[in-house]
Coordinates of C-alpha atoms in Angstrom, one line a residue:
M1 CA -10.4 51.8 4.0
G2 CA -8.0 54.7 5.0
R3 CA -11.0 56.5 7.4
R4 CA -11.5 52.7 9.1
C5 CA -7.4 52.7 9.6
W6 CA -7.6 56.2 11.2
R7 CA -10.7 55.5 13.7
R8 CA -8.8 52.4 14.8
R9 CA -5.7 54.5 15.6
A10 CA -7.7 56.8 17.4
L11 CA -9.2 54.3 19.5
A12 CA -6.1 52.5 20.4
A13 CA -4.8 56.2 21.3
A14 CA -7.8 57.1 23.6
C15 CA -7.5 53.4 25.2
L16 CA -3.5 53.7 25.9
G17 CA -4.1 57.5 26.7
A18 CA -6.9 56.3 29.6
A19 CA -5.2 53.0 30.6
L20 CA -1.8 55.2 31.3
L21 CA -4.1 58.1 33.3
L22 CA -5.8 55.5 35.2
L23 CA -2.5 53.7 36.2
G24 CA -1.0 56.9 37.3
A25 CA -4.5 57.6 39.1
A26 CA -5.1 54.3 40.7
P27 CA -1.8 52.4 41.8
R28 CA -3.2 50.9 44.8
A29 CA -5.8 49.6 43.1
L30 CA -4.0 48.1 40.5
R31 CA -2.0 46.1 43.3
L32 CA -4.9 44.4 44.1
G33 CA -4.5 42.1 41.1
W34 CA -6.7 40.9 38.7
E35 CA -8.3 38.5 40.6
T36 CA -10.1 41.1 42.3
V37 CA -11.4 43.1 39.9
K38 CA -14.6 41.3 38.8
P39 CA -16.2 42.8 35.9
A40 CA -20.0 43.5 35.5
F41 CA -22.0 41.2 33.4
I42 CA -24.8 44.1 32.6
M43 CA -24.3 45.3 29.1
K44 CA -23.2 48.9 28.9
W45 CA -22.7 51.1 25.9
H46 CA -20.0 53.5 25.7
K47 CA -20.2 56.2 23.4
W48 CA -16.5 55.4 21.7
P49 CA -16.0 55.3 18.0
V50 CA -15.0 52.3 16.9
A51 CA -14.9 51.0 13.4
T52 CA -18.1 49.1 13.7
G53 CA -20.5 50.8 10.9
Q54 CA -23.0 51.2 13.5
G55 CA -22.3 54.6 14.8
S56 CA -20.6 55.1 17.8
R57 CA -21.8 52.5 20.1
S58 CA -19.7 49.5 21.5
C59 CA -21.0 46.8 23.5
L60 CA -19.2 45.8 27.1
G61 CA -20.1 42.3 28.2
V62 CA -18.8 39.4 29.7
H63 CA -18.4 35.8 28.8
G64 CA -16.8 33.4 31.0
G65 CA -15.9 36.0 33.6
H66 CA -13.7 38.0 31.1
V67 CA -14.5 41.5 29.8
T68 CA -15.1 41.5 25.9
W69 CA -15.6 44.4 23.4
W70 CA -17.8 42.4 21.3
T71 CA -17.6 45.1 18.3
V72 CA -13.7 44.6 18.3
I73 CA -13.2 41.4 18.7
G74 CA -10.3 40.5 16.6
E75 CA -9.2 43.8 15.7
P76 CA -5.8 45.0 16.6
V77 CA -6.9 47.4 19.3
A78 CA -8.8 44.7 21.3
W79 CA -6.1 44.5 24.0
L80 CA -6.0 47.8 24.9
C81 CA -9.8 48.1 25.2
H82 CA -9.4 45.2 27.8
L83 CA -6.7 47.1 29.3
C84 CA -9.0 50.0 29.5
C85 CA -11.8 48.3 31.0
Y86 CA -9.6 46.3 33.7
T87 CA -8.4 49.6 34.8
Q88 CA -11.4 51.4 34.9
L89 CA -12.9 48.6 36.8
A90 CA -9.9 48.5 39.3
F91 CA -10.2 52.3 39.6
E92 CA -14.0 52.2 40.3
N93 CA -13.0 49.5 42.8
S94 CA -10.9 51.7 45.0
L95 CA -13.4 54.5 45.0
S96 CA -16.7 52.2 45.6
S97 CA -15.6 49.6 48.3
G98 CA -15.7 51.0 51.8
W99 CA -12.7 48.1 52.9
L100 CA -10.1 50.0 51.3
S101 CA -10.4 53.0 53.8
G102 CA -7.7 50.6 55.6
K103 CA -10.4 50.0 58.9
R104 CA -10.5 45.8 57.2
R105 CA -9.7 44.2 54.5
S106 CA -12.5 43.0 52.4
P107 CA -13.0 39.3 51.8
L108 CA -12.0 39.5 48.1
Q109 CA -8.7 41.2 49.3
M110 CA -8.1 38.5 51.8
L111 CA -8.7 35.8 49.4
Y112 CA -6.0 37.5 47.1
D113 CA -3.7 37.9 49.9
L114 CA -3.7 34.1 50.4
D115 CA -3.2 33.2 46.5
Q116 CA -0.2 35.9 46.9
G117 CA 1.5 35.0 50.5
P118 CA 3.7 32.6 52.2
R119 CA 2.6 29.0 52.4
S120 CA 0.5 28.3 55.1
A121 CA -2.0 25.9 56.1
L122 CA -4.5 28.5 55.1
A123 CA -3.0 29.2 51.9
A124 CA -3.3 25.6 51.0
L125 CA -7.1 26.0 51.5
A126 CA -6.6 28.8 49.1
A127 CA -5.0 27.0 46.7
E128 CA -7.7 24.1 46.5
H129 CA -10.0 26.8 45.7
R130 CA -7.8 28.7 43.2
Q131 CA -7.6 25.5 41.4
R132 CA -11.5 24.8 41.7
R133 CA -11.8 28.0 40.2
D134 CA -9.3 27.2 37.2
L135 CA -11.1 23.6 36.4
L136 CA -14.5 25.5 36.6
R137 CA -13.4 28.5 34.0
R138 CA -11.9 25.7 31.8
A139 CA -14.9 23.6 31.9
C140 CA -16.7 26.7 30.8
S141 CA -14.4 27.5 28.1
R142 CA -14.9 23.8 27.0
H143 CA -18.3 23.0 27.3
T144 CA -20.2 26.3 26.8
R145 CA -20.7 28.0 23.6
R146 CA -23.2 30.9 22.9
Q147 CA -24.8 32.0 26.0
R148 CA -27.7 34.6 26.6
L149 CA -27.0 37.6 28.7
L150 CA -28.4 37.5 32.2
G151 CA -30.6 39.8 33.7
P152 CA -31.6 40.7 37.2
E153 CA -34.2 37.9 37.4
D154 CA -31.6 35.2 36.9
L155 CA -29.7 36.5 39.6
R156 CA -32.6 36.1 42.4
H157 CA -30.4 33.0 43.7
V158 CA -27.7 35.2 44.7
L159 CA -27.8 36.5 48.4
V160 CA -26.2 39.8 49.4
D161 CA -24.3 40.7 52.6
D162 CA -23.2 44.6 52.5
A163 CA -22.0 44.2 56.0
H164 CA -19.2 42.0 55.1
G165 CA -18.8 41.8 51.2
L166 CA -20.4 38.2 50.2
L167 CA -22.4 37.2 47.9
Y168 CA -23.8 33.6 48.1
C169 CA -25.5 31.6 45.4
Y170 CA -27.5 29.1 47.1
V171 CA -28.4 25.8 45.5
P172 CA -31.7 23.8 47.6
K173 CA -29.9 20.7 49.2
V174 CA -26.6 21.6 49.5
A175 CA -26.7 23.1 53.0
C176 CA -28.6 26.3 51.7
T177 CA -30.6 26.5 54.9
N178 CA -28.0 26.5 57.4
W179 CA -26.2 29.1 55.3
K180 CA -29.1 31.3 55.1
R181 CA -29.0 30.9 59.2
V182 CA -25.4 31.9 59.0
L183 CA -25.7 35.1 56.9
L184 CA -28.8 36.1 59.2
A185 CA -26.5 35.8 62.0
L186 CA -23.6 37.6 60.4
C187 CA -26.2 40.6 59.6
G188 CA -27.6 40.7 62.7
R189 CA -31.1 39.7 61.9
G190 CA -31.3 36.7 64.1
P191 CA -29.5 34.8 67.1
A192 CA -25.9 35.0 67.4
D193 CA -26.2 31.2 67.1
P194 CA -27.5 29.9 63.5
R195 CA -28.8 26.8 65.2
A196 CA -31.0 28.9 67.0
I197 CA -32.8 30.2 63.7
P198 CA -35.7 28.2 62.8
A199 CA -35.8 27.1 59.0
H200 CA -38.9 28.7 58.2
E201 CA -37.4 32.1 59.2
A202 CA -34.2 31.2 57.0
H203 CA -36.1 30.6 54.0
A204 CA -38.4 33.7 55.0
P205 CA -38.9 35.7 51.7
G206 CA -37.0 39.4 52.1
R207 CA -34.8 38.3 55.4
L208 CA -32.0 38.0 53.2
P209 CA -31.4 40.7 49.9
S210 CA -31.1 39.3 46.3
L211 CA -29.0 40.8 43.8
A212 CA -31.9 40.8 41.8
D213 CA -33.3 43.3 44.0
F214 CA -30.8 46.3 43.1
G215 CA -30.3 48.2 39.7
P216 CA -27.8 47.2 37.1
A217 CA -25.2 50.2 38.9
E218 CA -25.7 48.4 42.2
I219 CA -25.3 45.0 40.8
N220 CA -22.1 45.6 38.9
R221 CA -20.6 47.2 42.0
R222 CA -21.1 44.1 44.0
L223 CA -20.0 41.6 41.3
R224 CA -16.8 43.6 41.1
A225 CA -15.9 44.2 45.2
Y226 CA -17.5 41.6 46.8
L227 CA -16.6 37.7 47.6
A228 CA -19.1 35.6 45.9
F229 CA -19.4 32.2 46.6
L230 CA -21.6 28.8 45.6
F231 CA -21.8 25.1 47.3
V232 CA -22.5 22.0 45.0
R233 CA -23.1 18.4 45.5
E234 CA -22.9 15.2 43.8
P235 CA -26.1 15.7 41.3
F236 CA -27.5 12.3 41.8
E237 CA -27.0 12.6 45.6
R238 CA -28.8 15.8 45.7
L239 CA -31.4 14.4 43.2
A240 CA -31.9 11.7 45.8
S241 CA -32.1 14.2 48.8
A242 CA -34.7 16.4 46.9
Y243 CA -36.8 13.6 46.1
R244 CA -36.9 12.2 50.1
N245 CA -37.4 15.6 51.6
K246 CA -40.0 16.7 49.3
L247 CA -41.8 14.0 47.8
A248 CA -41.5 11.0 50.4
R249 CA -41.6 12.1 53.7
P250 CA -45.0 13.3 55.2
H251 CA -43.9 17.3 56.3
G252 CA -43.3 17.5 52.3
A253 CA -47.2 17.5 52.0
A254 CA -47.1 20.9 49.9
F255 CA -45.0 19.8 47.3
Q256 CA -46.7 16.4 47.4
R257 CA -50.0 18.4 46.5
R258 CA -48.4 20.7 44.0
F259 CA -45.7 18.1 42.5
G260 CA -47.0 14.9 43.5
T261 CA -50.6 15.0 42.3
R262 CA -49.3 16.2 38.8
I263 CA -46.9 13.3 38.6
V264 CA -49.2 10.3 39.8
R265 CA -51.9 11.8 37.4
R266 CA -49.5 12.1 34.2
L267 CA -47.1 9.0 34.6
R268 CA -49.5 6.2 36.6
P269 CA -51.9 4.2 35.0
R270 CA -55.3 4.0 36.9
P271 CA -54.0 5.9 39.9
R272 CA -55.8 5.6 42.8
P273 CA -58.5 8.5 44.0
E274 CA -56.6 9.3 47.5
A275 CA -53.1 9.3 45.3
L276 CA -54.6 11.6 42.5
A277 CA -55.7 13.8 45.6
R278 CA -52.8 14.2 47.6
G279 CA -49.5 12.7 45.3
H280 CA -47.9 11.2 48.7
D281 CA -47.0 8.1 47.6
V282 CA -44.4 9.0 44.3
R283 CA -41.9 6.6 43.5
F284 CA -38.8 7.5 42.5
A285 CA -38.7 6.0 39.4
E286 CA -42.0 8.2 38.5
F287 CA -40.1 11.0 39.5
L288 CA -37.1 10.5 37.3
A289 CA -39.9 9.9 34.6
Y290 CA -41.8 13.3 35.5
L291 CA -37.8 14.8 35.3
L292 CA -37.1 13.7 31.7
D293 CA -40.5 14.2 30.2
P294 CA -40.1 16.8 27.6
R295 CA -43.6 18.5 28.7
T296 CA -42.2 19.0 32.2
R297 CA -39.9 21.7 31.2
R298 CA -42.1 23.0 28.2
D299 CA -44.8 23.8 30.7
E300 CA -42.8 25.6 33.1
P301 CA -39.0 25.7 34.6
F302 CA -38.0 22.9 37.1
N303 CA -38.1 23.5 40.6
E304 CA -35.2 25.1 42.3
H305 CA -34.9 21.5 44.3
W306 CA -34.0 20.0 41.2
E307 CA -33.0 22.5 38.9
R308 CA -29.5 21.9 37.8
A309 CA -26.9 24.1 40.4
H310 CA -25.6 25.7 37.0
A311 CA -28.8 27.1 35.9
L312 CA -29.5 28.2 39.0
C313 CA -26.1 30.1 39.6
H314 CA -25.0 31.1 36.1
P315 CA -21.0 30.0 37.1
C316 CA -19.9 30.4 33.2
R317 CA -21.4 33.9 33.3
L318 CA -20.6 35.0 36.9
R319 CA -17.2 34.9 38.4
Y320 CA -17.0 32.8 41.8
D321 CA -14.3 33.2 44.0
V322 CA -15.1 30.2 46.1
V323 CA -16.7 26.9 45.1
G324 CA -17.6 24.9 48.1
R325 CA -18.4 21.1 47.7
F326 CA -20.8 19.7 50.0
E327 CA -18.2 16.8 50.4
T328 CA -15.8 19.1 52.2
L329 CA -18.8 21.4 53.8
A330 CA -17.3 21.8 57.5
D331 CA -13.6 22.8 55.9
D332 CA -14.7 25.1 53.1
A333 CA -17.8 26.9 55.2
A334 CA -14.7 27.8 57.9
F335 CA -12.4 29.2 55.0
V336 CA -15.7 31.6 53.8
L337 CA -16.3 32.3 57.4
G338 CA -12.6 33.1 58.1
L339 CA -12.4 35.1 54.6
A340 CA -15.5 37.0 55.9
G341 CA -13.8 38.2 59.3
A342 CA -16.1 36.0 61.2
P343 CA -13.7 32.9 62.3
H344 CA -15.5 32.4 65.5
L345 CA -19.3 31.5 64.1
R346 CA -19.6 27.8 63.8
F347 CA -21.4 26.6 60.4
P348 CA -24.0 24.1 61.7
A349 CA -22.5 20.5 61.4
P350 CA -24.7 17.7 60.1
P351 CA -25.3 15.3 62.6
P352 CA -22.7 12.4 62.6
G353 CA -22.8 9.9 60.2
A354 CA -25.5 12.0 58.0
P355 CA -23.6 12.1 54.6
A356 CA -22.5 8.7 54.3
A357 CA -26.2 7.8 54.9
A358 CA -27.4 9.9 52.2
R359 CA -24.8 8.3 49.7
A360 CA -26.1 4.6 50.7
R361 CA -29.8 6.1 50.1
A362 CA -28.9 7.5 46.9
E363 CA -27.4 4.3 46.2
R364 CA -30.4 2.0 47.0
L365 CA -32.7 4.7 45.1
F366 CA -30.5 4.6 42.0
R367 CA -30.4 0.7 42.0
D368 CA -33.6 -0.3 41.0
V369 CA -33.6 2.5 37.9
S370 CA -32.8 0.9 34.4
P371 CA -29.6 1.9 32.7
F372 CA -31.3 3.6 30.0
Y373 CA -32.9 6.1 31.9
Q374 CA -29.8 6.5 34.2
R375 CA -28.1 7.5 30.9
R376 CA -30.7 9.6 29.8
L377 CA -30.9 11.3 33.8
F378 CA -27.0 11.5 33.4
D379 CA -27.2 13.6 30.3
L380 CA -29.9 15.9 31.8
Y381 CA -27.4 16.7 34.6
R382 CA -24.2 16.3 32.7
M383 CA -23.4 20.3 32.9
D384 CA -23.2 20.2 36.5
F385 CA -20.8 16.8 36.4
L386 CA -18.9 18.8 33.8
L387 CA -18.5 22.2 35.3
F388 CA -17.8 21.0 39.1
N389 CA -15.7 18.0 38.4
Y390 CA -17.9 15.3 39.6
S391 CA -17.5 11.7 38.0
A392 CA -20.7 9.4 37.9
P393 CA -21.4 7.2 40.8
A394 CA -19.9 4.0 40.9
Y395 CA -23.7 2.6 41.3
V396 CA -24.9 3.9 38.1
R397 CA -24.6 2.0 34.8
L398 CA -24.2 4.3 31.7
R399 CA -23.2 1.6 29.1

């Protein structure tokens, strides 16, 4: 017992000493505030003696965007370890971020400045995004429990713009084609006007690097120093858009052959040979039944176009600085581009009336779906509704 107390005291002294040393060495980094210190998500082993009875290793991880020393949680020294971790990360930021050279402030620093600065129209928009972050963090705390540690492949949807310090997690059917066009234009890998970049070029593999392409140290450095953002959409409207774009339109022939034929074969009694061969006439009710069929996710993960946004971007494991919404796309996109130092770049606007038309189409499609299946579908996408603060659409009958 005395030996364990001695170890805890030694650890506390070491943590406090390291914290004081880093506080003196990196005052400029610490002035950035906790919002700019974004901890890593990859597990690291530190050879610091801790009272765990498991040798001299302690595991550093992240839960809900907060650094956690798993082996000392609940111990009196835990808060000192938090201080050590945050101070060390702030110091690393000051060394690794090229924007701290004074030439240009990073998007993450600009966001922090807006959060701390005087009131203005831009600061009011920053306050709205701070509120969205807070809502997301509280929802994660309330609705998520034990979670697995992420690996690099879980970050395949997080695209990297090193030149501007941006991380963008793309969610299909939430303006992701236009965001990829904008990132290509920002990086100089396409025409200056994003609208001039064809959709197939924007989606071509390798055109934009993914966070999964880097090693753990490089992943962690970018997670700490870059502005991370994603855009979300009301889940049922996104689902209706995916069905219409990939299974109901003639240009979705590849999806029809891959998924439509599977749906017809599994769910349609006495299908016609043409439908079995082409999968071109899948009904919306059949598509929903396919999603709700337990065999679907047992055979393979959902396709990204109807996978849940939280499963693509892991917002309870990674900290996102801006949570944009499809419903406020123009304002939110302009806000991100302003932070990136490219306010002159215009985000491609949808045709006039397109958002209202998309909502009307979703309502028409769901009108013929029974309340039983609506409820089951809501349960399937429940976490997207909860985490991103969406209510069930008025046309949905959940009782």
